[in-house]
Amino acid sequence: RPRVLSGIQPTAGSFHLGNYLGAVRQWVALQETHDAFYMVVDLHAITVPQDPAELRANTRLAAAQLLAAGLDPERCTLFVQSHVPEHAQLAWVMNCLTGFGEASRMTQFKDKSARHGAERTSVGLFTYPVLQVADILLYQANEVPVGEDQRQHIELTRDLAERFNGRYGETFTIPSAYILKETAKIYDLQDPTIKMSKSASTPKGLVNLLDEPKATAKKVKSAVTDTDTVVRFDPETKPGVSNLLTIYSTLTGTGVAELEEKYAGKGYGALKTDLAEVVVEFVTPFKEQTQQYLDDPETLDSILAKGAEKARTVAAETLSRAYERVGFLPAK
Ligand code: ATP
Ligand code: MG
C-alpha cells in the first residue's frame, strides 16, 4: 500500500470548512486505500504563542474532531506530533540542509510574519516548513493530502529529500502533494479572494464546524456574493457564488452544473438558504460526535497512545538511517 501522511494544527479549537473540505475529507477517503498516518501537529502550533492549558485541550479537541470526521484508528495511524520525538530530531538535520534564502521564500512565512510583526515572529515560525519536511520524510510518504496553501511546502520537501539523497545516498521517498482541484482552496465567506483560515479570517468569514449551527446558518446566508443575480460557477468574475457552489457540491455530492440548473432564475437568496441547511445538516452530527469523543478522554488518549507507538516504530527506523548517512557515531 502506498503511504500518506498529513497533519492539522490544534490551534483555534474548531476546524473550519476549509480544513475539512480541503484536507480532512481526503484523509478519511485515503485510509481505505493507503497506509495512512495522520497527526495533530502541536509542535507547529507553538510557532505562535499558545496558552499551555488551551493547547492541551485543543490537541484533544483536534483528535476528537478527526475521529468525528470519520478517521478510524483501525484503518489509520492517528497520533500527536510531540509524542514522536523523531520529528524534532530529523527537523534539525533538515534545517542544516536548507538554505536561508530558500526558507525566506516561503510565502506562508511572509504572510504570517507580516501579520504578527517582526517582534512577535519566532525563529520557529521561520523554520516551520522544514519541520514539515521532516514530518513527511520520516514516514517515507508517497502522498501528502493538503490544501493548495501547502503546495510550496511540499515542493520544498521534494527538493530537500532529493538534496539529502544526492548528498548521502538514497534514503527518502520523494513525496507528491495530493490536492483535489475542486476543494484545494475554500474561500472566506466575507472576502472570497482570500482563503478561509484559522488565523487570518474574520469570524463572519469563517465557518467553524463546532460553532452553534444557528450562527453558522446565519453566516452562510450573509456570505458576500456580487451584484449580479445569476447562479453560475465562475471563480474569476464570481468568486463568492463559486465558493458557495463548491461547498454545496462537495457536501452533497451534487455536480456544480446540476446546481446551476437548479437555481436558474432563482437568485442568490434561494441558493444561500438551501446551502445554510446543507451546512447545518453536516455540522450538527459532527459537533455531537466530537463531544462524544471528548466525553471519554481515556479512550481518546489510548487511541493516541497506540497511534504514537505505531508511528514511532516507522519514524525511529527512518531517523536512524538518516543519522547513519549523515555520519553521526552510533550510540553503543
Ligand atoms: P493557519 O491559517 O493558522 O495556517 P489553517 O486554517 O491553514 O490555519 P492548518 O491547520 O494550517 O489550518 O491546515 C490544515 C489543513 O487544512 C492543511 O492541509 C491546509 O492546506 C488545509 N486548509 C486550510 N485552509 C484551507 C482552505 N481555506 N481551503 C482548503 N484547504 C485548507
Ligand atoms: Mg495553514
CSV table of C-alpha atoms and ligand atoms in Angstrom, one decimal:
chain,number,residue,atom,x,y,z
A,1,ARG,CA,0.0,0.0,0.0
A,2,PRO,CA,1.3,3.5,-0.8
A,3,ARG,CA,1.7,5.7,2.2
A,4,VAL,CA,0.1,9.0,3.1
A,5,LEU,CA,1.0,11.5,5.8
A,6,SER,CA,-0.7,14.7,6.8
A,7,GLY,CA,-1.3,16.9,9.8
A,8,ILE,CA,-3.5,19.6,11.3
A,9,GLN,CA,-2.8,22.3,13.8
A,10,PRO,CA,-4.5,22.2,17.2
A,11,THR,CA,-4.9,26.0,17.2
A,12,ALA,CA,-8.2,27.9,17.4
A,13,GLY,CA,-10.1,24.9,18.7
A,14,SER,CA,-12.6,24.2,16.0
A,15,PHE,CA,-11.7,23.1,12.5
A,16,HIS,CA,-13.2,25.2,9.7
A,17,LEU,CA,-14.9,24.2,6.5
A,18,GLY,CA,-11.7,24.8,4.6
A,19,ASN,CA,-9.8,22.3,6.7
A,20,TYR,CA,-12.5,19.8,6.3
A,21,LEU,CA,-13.1,20.1,2.6
A,22,GLY,CA,-9.5,20.9,1.6
A,23,ALA,CA,-7.8,18.2,3.7
A,24,VAL,CA,-9.6,16.1,6.3
A,25,ARG,CA,-12.2,14.8,3.9
A,26,GLN,CA,-9.5,13.3,1.7
A,27,TRP,CA,-7.8,11.8,4.8
A,28,VAL,CA,-10.9,9.9,5.5
A,29,ALA,CA,-11.1,8.6,2.0
A,30,LEU,CA,-7.4,7.7,1.7
A,31,GLN,CA,-7.4,5.5,4.9
A,32,GLU,CA,-9.2,2.9,2.7
A,33,THR,CA,-6.6,2.7,0.0
A,34,HIS,CA,-3.4,3.8,1.7
A,35,ASP,CA,-1.2,3.1,4.7
A,36,ALA,CA,-2.3,6.4,6.4
A,37,PHE,CA,-0.5,8.4,9.1
A,38,TYR,CA,-2.4,11.5,10.4
A,39,MET,CA,-1.3,13.7,13.2
A,40,VAL,CA,-2.2,16.7,15.3
A,41,VAL,CA,0.8,19.0,14.9
A,42,ASP,CA,1.3,20.6,18.3
A,43,LEU,CA,4.9,21.4,17.6
A,44,HIS,CA,3.7,23.5,14.7
A,45,ALA,CA,1.1,25.2,16.9
A,46,ILE,CA,3.8,26.7,19.2
A,47,THR,CA,5.4,28.7,16.4
A,48,VAL,CA,3.0,31.4,17.6
A,49,PRO,CA,2.3,31.9,21.4
A,50,GLN,CA,-0.1,29.4,22.9
A,51,ASP,CA,-1.6,29.1,26.4
A,52,PRO,CA,-0.4,25.7,27.8
A,53,ALA,CA,-3.8,24.6,29.2
A,54,GLU,CA,-5.6,25.7,26.0
A,55,LEU,CA,-3.0,23.9,23.8
A,56,ARG,CA,-3.5,20.7,25.7
A,57,ALA,CA,-7.3,20.9,25.5
A,58,ASN,CA,-7.2,21.9,21.8
A,59,THR,CA,-4.9,18.9,21.0
A,60,ARG,CA,-7.5,16.5,22.4
A,61,LEU,CA,-10.2,18.5,20.6
A,62,ALA,CA,-8.5,18.2,17.3
A,63,ALA,CA,-8.1,14.5,17.7
A,64,ALA,CA,-11.8,14.2,18.6
A,65,GLN,CA,-12.8,16.2,15.5
A,66,LEU,CA,-10.7,13.9,13.3
A,67,LEU,CA,-12.5,10.9,14.7
A,68,ALA,CA,-15.8,12.6,14.3
A,69,ALA,CA,-15.0,13.4,10.7
A,70,GLY,CA,-14.5,9.6,10.1
A,71,LEU,CA,-10.9,8.6,10.8
A,72,ASP,CA,-10.9,5.1,12.1
A,73,PRO,CA,-8.0,4.1,14.4
A,74,GLU,CA,-8.3,0.6,13.0
A,75,ARG,CA,-7.7,1.9,9.5
A,76,CYS,CA,-5.1,4.6,10.0
A,77,THR,CA,-2.5,5.7,12.5
A,78,LEU,CA,-3.7,8.8,14.4
A,79,PHE,CA,-1.2,10.5,16.8
A,80,VAL,CA,0.1,13.6,18.3
A,81,GLN,CA,3.3,15.0,16.8
A,82,SER,CA,5.1,15.7,20.1
A,83,HIS,CA,4.6,12.1,21.1
A,84,VAL,CA,7.1,11.1,18.4
A,85,PRO,CA,10.4,12.9,19.3
A,86,GLU,CA,11.9,11.9,15.9
A,87,HIS,CA,10.1,14.8,14.2
A,88,ALA,CA,12.1,17.4,16.1
A,89,GLN,CA,15.3,15.3,15.6
A,90,LEU,CA,15.0,14.9,11.9
A,91,ALA,CA,14.0,18.6,11.6
A,92,TRP,CA,17.4,19.6,12.9
A,93,VAL,CA,19.1,17.6,10.2
A,94,MET,CA,16.9,19.1,7.5
A,95,ASN,CA,17.4,22.6,8.9
A,96,CYS,CA,21.1,22.2,8.3
A,97,LEU,CA,20.4,21.3,4.7
A,98,THR,CA,18.1,24.2,4.0
A,99,GLY,CA,19.3,27.5,2.5
A,100,PHE,CA,18.4,30.6,4.4
A,101,GLY,CA,17.3,32.2,1.2
A,102,GLU,CA,15.3,29.1,0.3
A,103,ALA,CA,13.4,29.3,3.6
A,104,SER,CA,12.9,33.0,3.2
A,105,ARG,CA,10.9,32.5,0.0
A,106,MET,CA,8.1,30.6,1.7
A,107,THR,CA,5.0,32.7,1.2
A,108,GLN,CA,3.2,31.4,4.3
A,109,PHE,CA,6.0,32.6,6.4
A,110,LYS,CA,6.0,36.0,4.6
A,111,ASP,CA,2.2,36.3,5.2
A,112,LYS,CA,2.2,35.2,8.8
A,113,SER,CA,5.3,37.1,9.9
A,114,ALA,CA,3.8,40.3,8.2
A,115,ARG,CA,0.6,39.7,10.2
A,116,HIS,CA,2.4,39.1,13.5
A,117,GLY,CA,5.0,41.8,13.1
A,118,ALA,CA,8.8,41.3,13.3
A,119,GLU,CA,8.9,41.4,17.1
A,120,ARG,CA,6.4,38.6,17.5
A,121,THR,CA,7.8,36.4,14.7
A,122,SER,CA,9.7,33.5,16.1
A,123,VAL,CA,12.5,31.6,14.5
A,124,GLY,CA,10.2,28.6,14.9
A,125,LEU,CA,7.7,30.1,12.5
A,126,PHE,CA,10.6,30.7,10.1
A,127,THR,CA,11.7,27.0,10.1
A,128,TYR,CA,8.2,25.5,10.4
A,129,PRO,CA,8.2,24.4,6.8
A,130,VAL,CA,11.4,22.4,7.5
A,131,LEU,CA,9.8,20.7,10.4
A,132,GLN,CA,7.0,19.8,8.0
A,133,VAL,CA,9.7,18.4,5.6
A,134,ALA,CA,10.8,16.1,8.5
A,135,ASP,CA,7.2,15.2,9.3
A,136,ILE,CA,6.7,13.8,5.8
A,137,LEU,CA,10.1,12.2,5.1
A,138,LEU,CA,10.1,10.3,8.4
A,139,TYR,CA,7.2,8.2,7.2
A,140,GLN,CA,8.5,7.8,3.6
A,141,ALA,CA,5.2,9.1,2.5
A,142,ASN,CA,4.3,8.8,-1.2
A,143,GLU,CA,1.5,11.4,-1.0
A,144,VAL,CA,0.5,14.3,1.2
A,145,PRO,CA,-3.2,15.3,1.2
A,146,VAL,CA,-3.3,19.0,1.8
A,147,GLY,CA,-4.9,22.3,0.6
A,148,GLU,CA,-3.4,24.5,-2.1
A,149,ASP,CA,-1.7,26.7,0.5
A,150,GLN,CA,0.7,23.9,1.4
A,151,ARG,CA,1.9,23.2,-2.2
A,152,GLN,CA,5.1,25.3,-1.8
A,153,HIS,CA,6.0,23.4,1.4
A,154,ILE,CA,5.6,20.0,-0.4
A,155,GLU,CA,7.8,21.3,-3.2
A,156,LEU,CA,10.4,22.2,-0.5
A,157,THR,CA,10.1,18.7,0.9
A,158,ARG,CA,10.8,17.2,-2.5
A,159,ASP,CA,13.8,19.5,-3.0
A,160,LEU,CA,15.3,18.6,0.4
A,161,ALA,CA,14.6,14.9,0.0
A,162,GLU,CA,16.4,15.0,-3.3
A,163,ARG,CA,19.3,17.0,-1.9
A,164,PHE,CA,19.7,14.6,1.0
A,165,ASN,CA,19.6,11.6,-1.3
A,166,GLY,CA,22.0,13.2,-3.6
A,167,ARG,CA,24.5,14.0,-0.9
A,168,TYR,CA,24.3,11.0,1.3
A,169,GLY,CA,22.7,8.3,-0.8
A,170,GLU,CA,19.1,7.0,-1.4
A,171,THR,CA,17.3,7.5,1.9
A,172,PHE,CA,14.0,9.2,1.5
A,173,THR,CA,11.0,8.6,-0.7
A,174,ILE,CA,10.1,11.7,-2.8
A,175,PRO,CA,6.5,12.6,-1.9
A,176,SER,CA,3.8,14.3,-4.0
A,177,ALA,CA,1.2,16.7,-3.0
A,178,TYR,CA,-2.3,15.2,-3.1
A,179,ILE,CA,-4.5,18.2,-3.8
A,180,LEU,CA,-8.0,17.9,-5.2
A,181,LYS,CA,-8.7,20.7,-7.7
A,182,GLU,CA,-12.3,21.4,-6.7
A,183,THR,CA,-11.6,21.9,-3.0
A,184,ALA,CA,-8.0,22.9,-3.0
A,185,LYS,CA,-8.9,26.3,-1.7
A,186,ILE,CA,-12.1,27.2,0.2
A,187,TYR,CA,-12.5,31.0,0.4
A,188,ASP,CA,-13.5,33.3,3.2
A,189,LEU,CA,-17.3,34.0,3.1
A,190,GLN,CA,-16.8,37.7,3.6
A,191,ASP,CA,-13.8,38.1,1.3
A,192,PRO,CA,-13.9,35.4,-1.3
A,193,THR,CA,-10.5,36.5,-2.6
A,194,ILE,CA,-8.6,35.1,0.4
A,195,LYS,CA,-8.6,31.6,1.8
A,196,MET,CA,-10.7,30.7,4.8
A,197,SER,CA,-8.1,30.5,7.6
A,198,LYS,CA,-7.9,29.8,11.3
A,199,SER,CA,-5.6,32.7,11.8
A,200,ALA,CA,-6.4,35.2,9.1
A,201,SER,CA,-10.2,35.1,8.6
A,202,THR,CA,-12.6,37.4,10.4
A,203,PRO,CA,-15.3,35.5,12.5
A,204,LYS,CA,-18.0,36.3,9.9
A,205,GLY,CA,-16.0,34.9,7.1
A,206,LEU,CA,-15.0,31.7,8.9
A,207,VAL,CA,-17.3,28.6,9.1
A,208,ASN,CA,-16.2,26.8,12.3
A,209,LEU,CA,-17.5,23.3,12.4
A,210,LEU,CA,-18.1,23.5,16.1
A,211,ASP,CA,-20.0,26.8,16.2
A,212,GLU,CA,-23.7,26.9,17.1
A,213,PRO,CA,-25.4,25.6,13.9
A,214,LYS,CA,-27.8,28.5,14.0
A,215,ALA,CA,-25.0,31.0,13.9
A,216,THR,CA,-23.4,29.1,11.1
A,217,ALA,CA,-26.6,29.2,9.1
A,218,LYS,CA,-26.7,32.9,9.5
A,219,LYS,CA,-23.1,33.3,8.3
A,220,VAL,CA,-23.8,31.3,5.2
A,221,LYS,CA,-26.9,33.4,4.5
A,222,SER,CA,-24.9,36.6,4.8
A,223,ALA,CA,-22.0,35.4,2.6
A,224,VAL,CA,-20.7,38.1,0.2
A,225,THR,CA,-21.7,37.4,-3.4
A,226,ASP,CA,-21.9,40.0,-6.2
A,227,THR,CA,-24.4,42.5,-7.6
A,228,ASP,CA,-25.4,40.1,-10.4
A,229,THR,CA,-28.1,37.5,-9.7
A,230,VAL,CA,-27.1,34.6,-11.9
A,231,VAL,CA,-26.0,31.5,-10.1
A,232,ARG,CA,-23.0,30.5,-12.2
A,233,PHE,CA,-19.7,28.8,-11.4
A,234,ASP,CA,-17.0,31.3,-12.5
A,235,PRO,CA,-14.3,31.8,-9.9
A,236,GLU,CA,-12.7,34.6,-11.9
A,237,THR,CA,-15.6,37.0,-12.0
A,238,LYS,CA,-17.9,35.4,-9.4
A,239,PRO,CA,-15.7,34.2,-6.6
A,240,GLY,CA,-18.3,34.4,-3.9
A,241,VAL,CA,-21.0,32.4,-5.7
A,242,SER,CA,-18.5,30.0,-7.0
A,243,ASN,CA,-17.2,29.3,-3.5
A,244,LEU,CA,-20.7,28.6,-2.3
A,245,LEU,CA,-21.3,26.3,-5.2
A,246,THR,CA,-18.1,24.4,-4.4
A,247,ILE,CA,-19.1,23.9,-0.7
A,248,TYR,CA,-22.7,22.9,-1.7
A,249,SER,CA,-21.5,20.5,-4.4
A,250,THR,CA,-18.9,18.7,-2.2
A,251,LEU,CA,-21.1,18.4,0.9
A,252,THR,CA,-24.0,16.9,-1.1
A,253,GLY,CA,-22.3,15.1,-3.9
A,254,THR,CA,-24.3,17.1,-6.4
A,255,GLY,CA,-22.5,18.3,-9.6
A,256,VAL,CA,-21.9,22.1,-10.0
A,257,ALA,CA,-23.7,22.1,-13.4
A,258,GLU,CA,-26.7,20.4,-11.8
A,259,LEU,CA,-26.8,23.1,-9.1
A,260,GLU,CA,-26.6,25.9,-11.7
A,261,GLU,CA,-29.6,24.4,-13.3
A,262,LYS,CA,-31.5,24.0,-10.1
A,263,TYR,CA,-31.0,27.7,-9.2
A,264,ALA,CA,-31.5,29.1,-12.7
A,265,GLY,CA,-33.8,32.1,-12.4
A,266,LYS,CA,-34.0,31.8,-8.6
A,267,GLY,CA,-31.2,34.1,-7.5
A,268,TYR,CA,-28.7,34.0,-4.6
A,269,GLY,CA,-31.2,34.0,-1.8
A,270,ALA,CA,-32.5,30.6,-2.6
A,271,LEU,CA,-29.0,29.2,-3.0
A,272,LYS,CA,-27.9,30.6,0.3
A,273,THR,CA,-30.9,29.4,2.2
A,274,ASP,CA,-30.5,25.9,0.9
A,275,LEU,CA,-26.8,25.8,1.5
A,276,ALA,CA,-27.3,27.1,5.0
A,277,GLU,CA,-29.5,24.0,5.6
A,278,VAL,CA,-26.9,21.7,4.0
A,279,VAL,CA,-24.1,23.0,6.2
A,280,VAL,CA,-26.3,22.7,9.3
A,281,GLU,CA,-27.1,19.1,8.4
A,282,PHE,CA,-23.4,18.5,8.2
A,283,VAL,CA,-22.2,20.3,11.3
A,284,THR,CA,-24.9,19.1,13.7
A,285,PRO,CA,-23.9,15.4,13.9
A,286,PHE,CA,-20.2,16.4,13.6
A,287,LYS,CA,-20.5,18.5,16.7
A,288,GLU,CA,-22.3,15.8,18.6
A,289,GLN,CA,-19.8,13.1,17.7
A,290,THR,CA,-16.9,15.4,18.6
A,291,GLN,CA,-18.5,15.9,22.0
A,292,GLN,CA,-18.9,12.1,22.5
A,293,TYR,CA,-15.2,11.6,21.9
A,294,LEU,CA,-14.4,14.4,24.3
A,295,ASP,CA,-16.6,13.0,27.0
A,296,ASP,CA,-14.4,9.9,27.1
A,297,PRO,CA,-10.9,11.2,27.4
A,298,GLU,CA,-9.4,7.9,28.5
A,299,THR,CA,-10.5,6.2,25.2
A,300,LEU,CA,-9.3,9.2,23.2
A,301,ASP,CA,-5.9,9.2,25.0
A,302,SER,CA,-5.5,5.5,24.5
A,303,ILE,CA,-6.2,5.8,20.8
A,304,LEU,CA,-3.5,8.5,20.6
A,305,ALA,CA,-1.0,6.4,22.6
A,306,LYS,CA,-1.5,3.4,20.3
A,307,GLY,CA,-1.1,5.7,17.3
A,308,ALA,CA,2.1,7.2,18.7
A,309,GLU,CA,3.6,3.7,19.3
A,310,LYS,CA,2.9,2.7,15.7
A,311,ALA,CA,4.2,6.0,14.3
A,312,ARG,CA,7.4,5.8,16.4
A,313,THR,CA,8.3,2.4,15.0
A,314,VAL,CA,8.4,3.8,11.5
A,315,ALA,CA,9.9,7.2,12.5
A,316,ALA,CA,12.7,5.7,14.5
A,317,GLU,CA,13.8,3.4,11.7
A,318,THR,CA,13.9,6.3,9.2
A,319,LEU,CA,15.7,8.6,11.7
A,320,SER,CA,18.4,6.0,12.5
A,321,ARG,CA,19.1,5.5,8.8
A,322,ALA,CA,19.3,9.3,8.2
A,323,TYR,CA,21.6,9.7,11.2
A,324,GLU,CA,23.9,7.0,10.0
A,325,ARG,CA,24.0,8.5,6.5
A,326,VAL,CA,24.9,11.9,7.9
A,327,GLY,CA,27.8,10.4,9.8
A,328,PHE,CA,26.7,10.5,13.4
A,329,LEU,CA,28.5,8.0,15.5
A,330,PRO,CA,26.0,5.4,16.7
A,331,ALA,CA,25.4,5.3,20.4
A,332,LYS,CA,26.6,1.9,21.8
B,1,ATP,P1,-3.5,28.9,9.6
B,1,ATP,O1,-4.2,29.9,8.8
B,1,ATP,O2,-3.2,29.3,11.0
B,1,ATP,O3,-2.3,28.3,8.9
B,1,ATP,P2,-5.2,26.9,8.6
B,1,ATP,O4,-6.6,27.3,8.6
B,1,ATP,O5,-4.4,26.9,7.4
B,1,ATP,O6,-4.5,27.7,9.8
B,1,ATP,P3,-4.0,24.4,9.2
B,1,ATP,O7,-4.0,23.5,10.4
B,1,ATP,O8,-2.7,25.1,8.9
B,1,ATP,O9,-5.2,25.4,9.2
B,1,ATP,O10,-4.3,23.5,7.9
B,1,ATP,C1,-4.7,22.1,8.0
B,1,ATP,C2,-5.1,21.7,6.6
B,1,ATP,O11,-6.2,22.4,6.0
B,1,ATP,C3,-3.9,21.9,5.6
B,1,ATP,O12,-3.8,20.8,4.7
B,1,ATP,C4,-4.4,23.1,4.8
B,1,ATP,O13,-3.8,23.1,3.5
B,1,ATP,C5,-5.9,22.9,4.7
B,1,ATP,N1,-6.6,24.1,4.6
B,1,ATP,C6,-6.6,25.2,5.4
B,1,ATP,N2,-7.3,26.2,5.0
B,1,ATP,C7,-7.9,25.7,3.8
B,1,ATP,C8,-8.8,26.3,2.8
B,1,ATP,N3,-9.3,27.5,3.0
B,1,ATP,N4,-9.1,25.6,1.8
B,1,ATP,C9,-8.6,24.3,1.6
B,1,ATP,N5,-7.8,23.7,2.4
B,1,ATP,C10,-7.4,24.4,3.5
B,2,MG,MG,-2.3,26.7,7.4
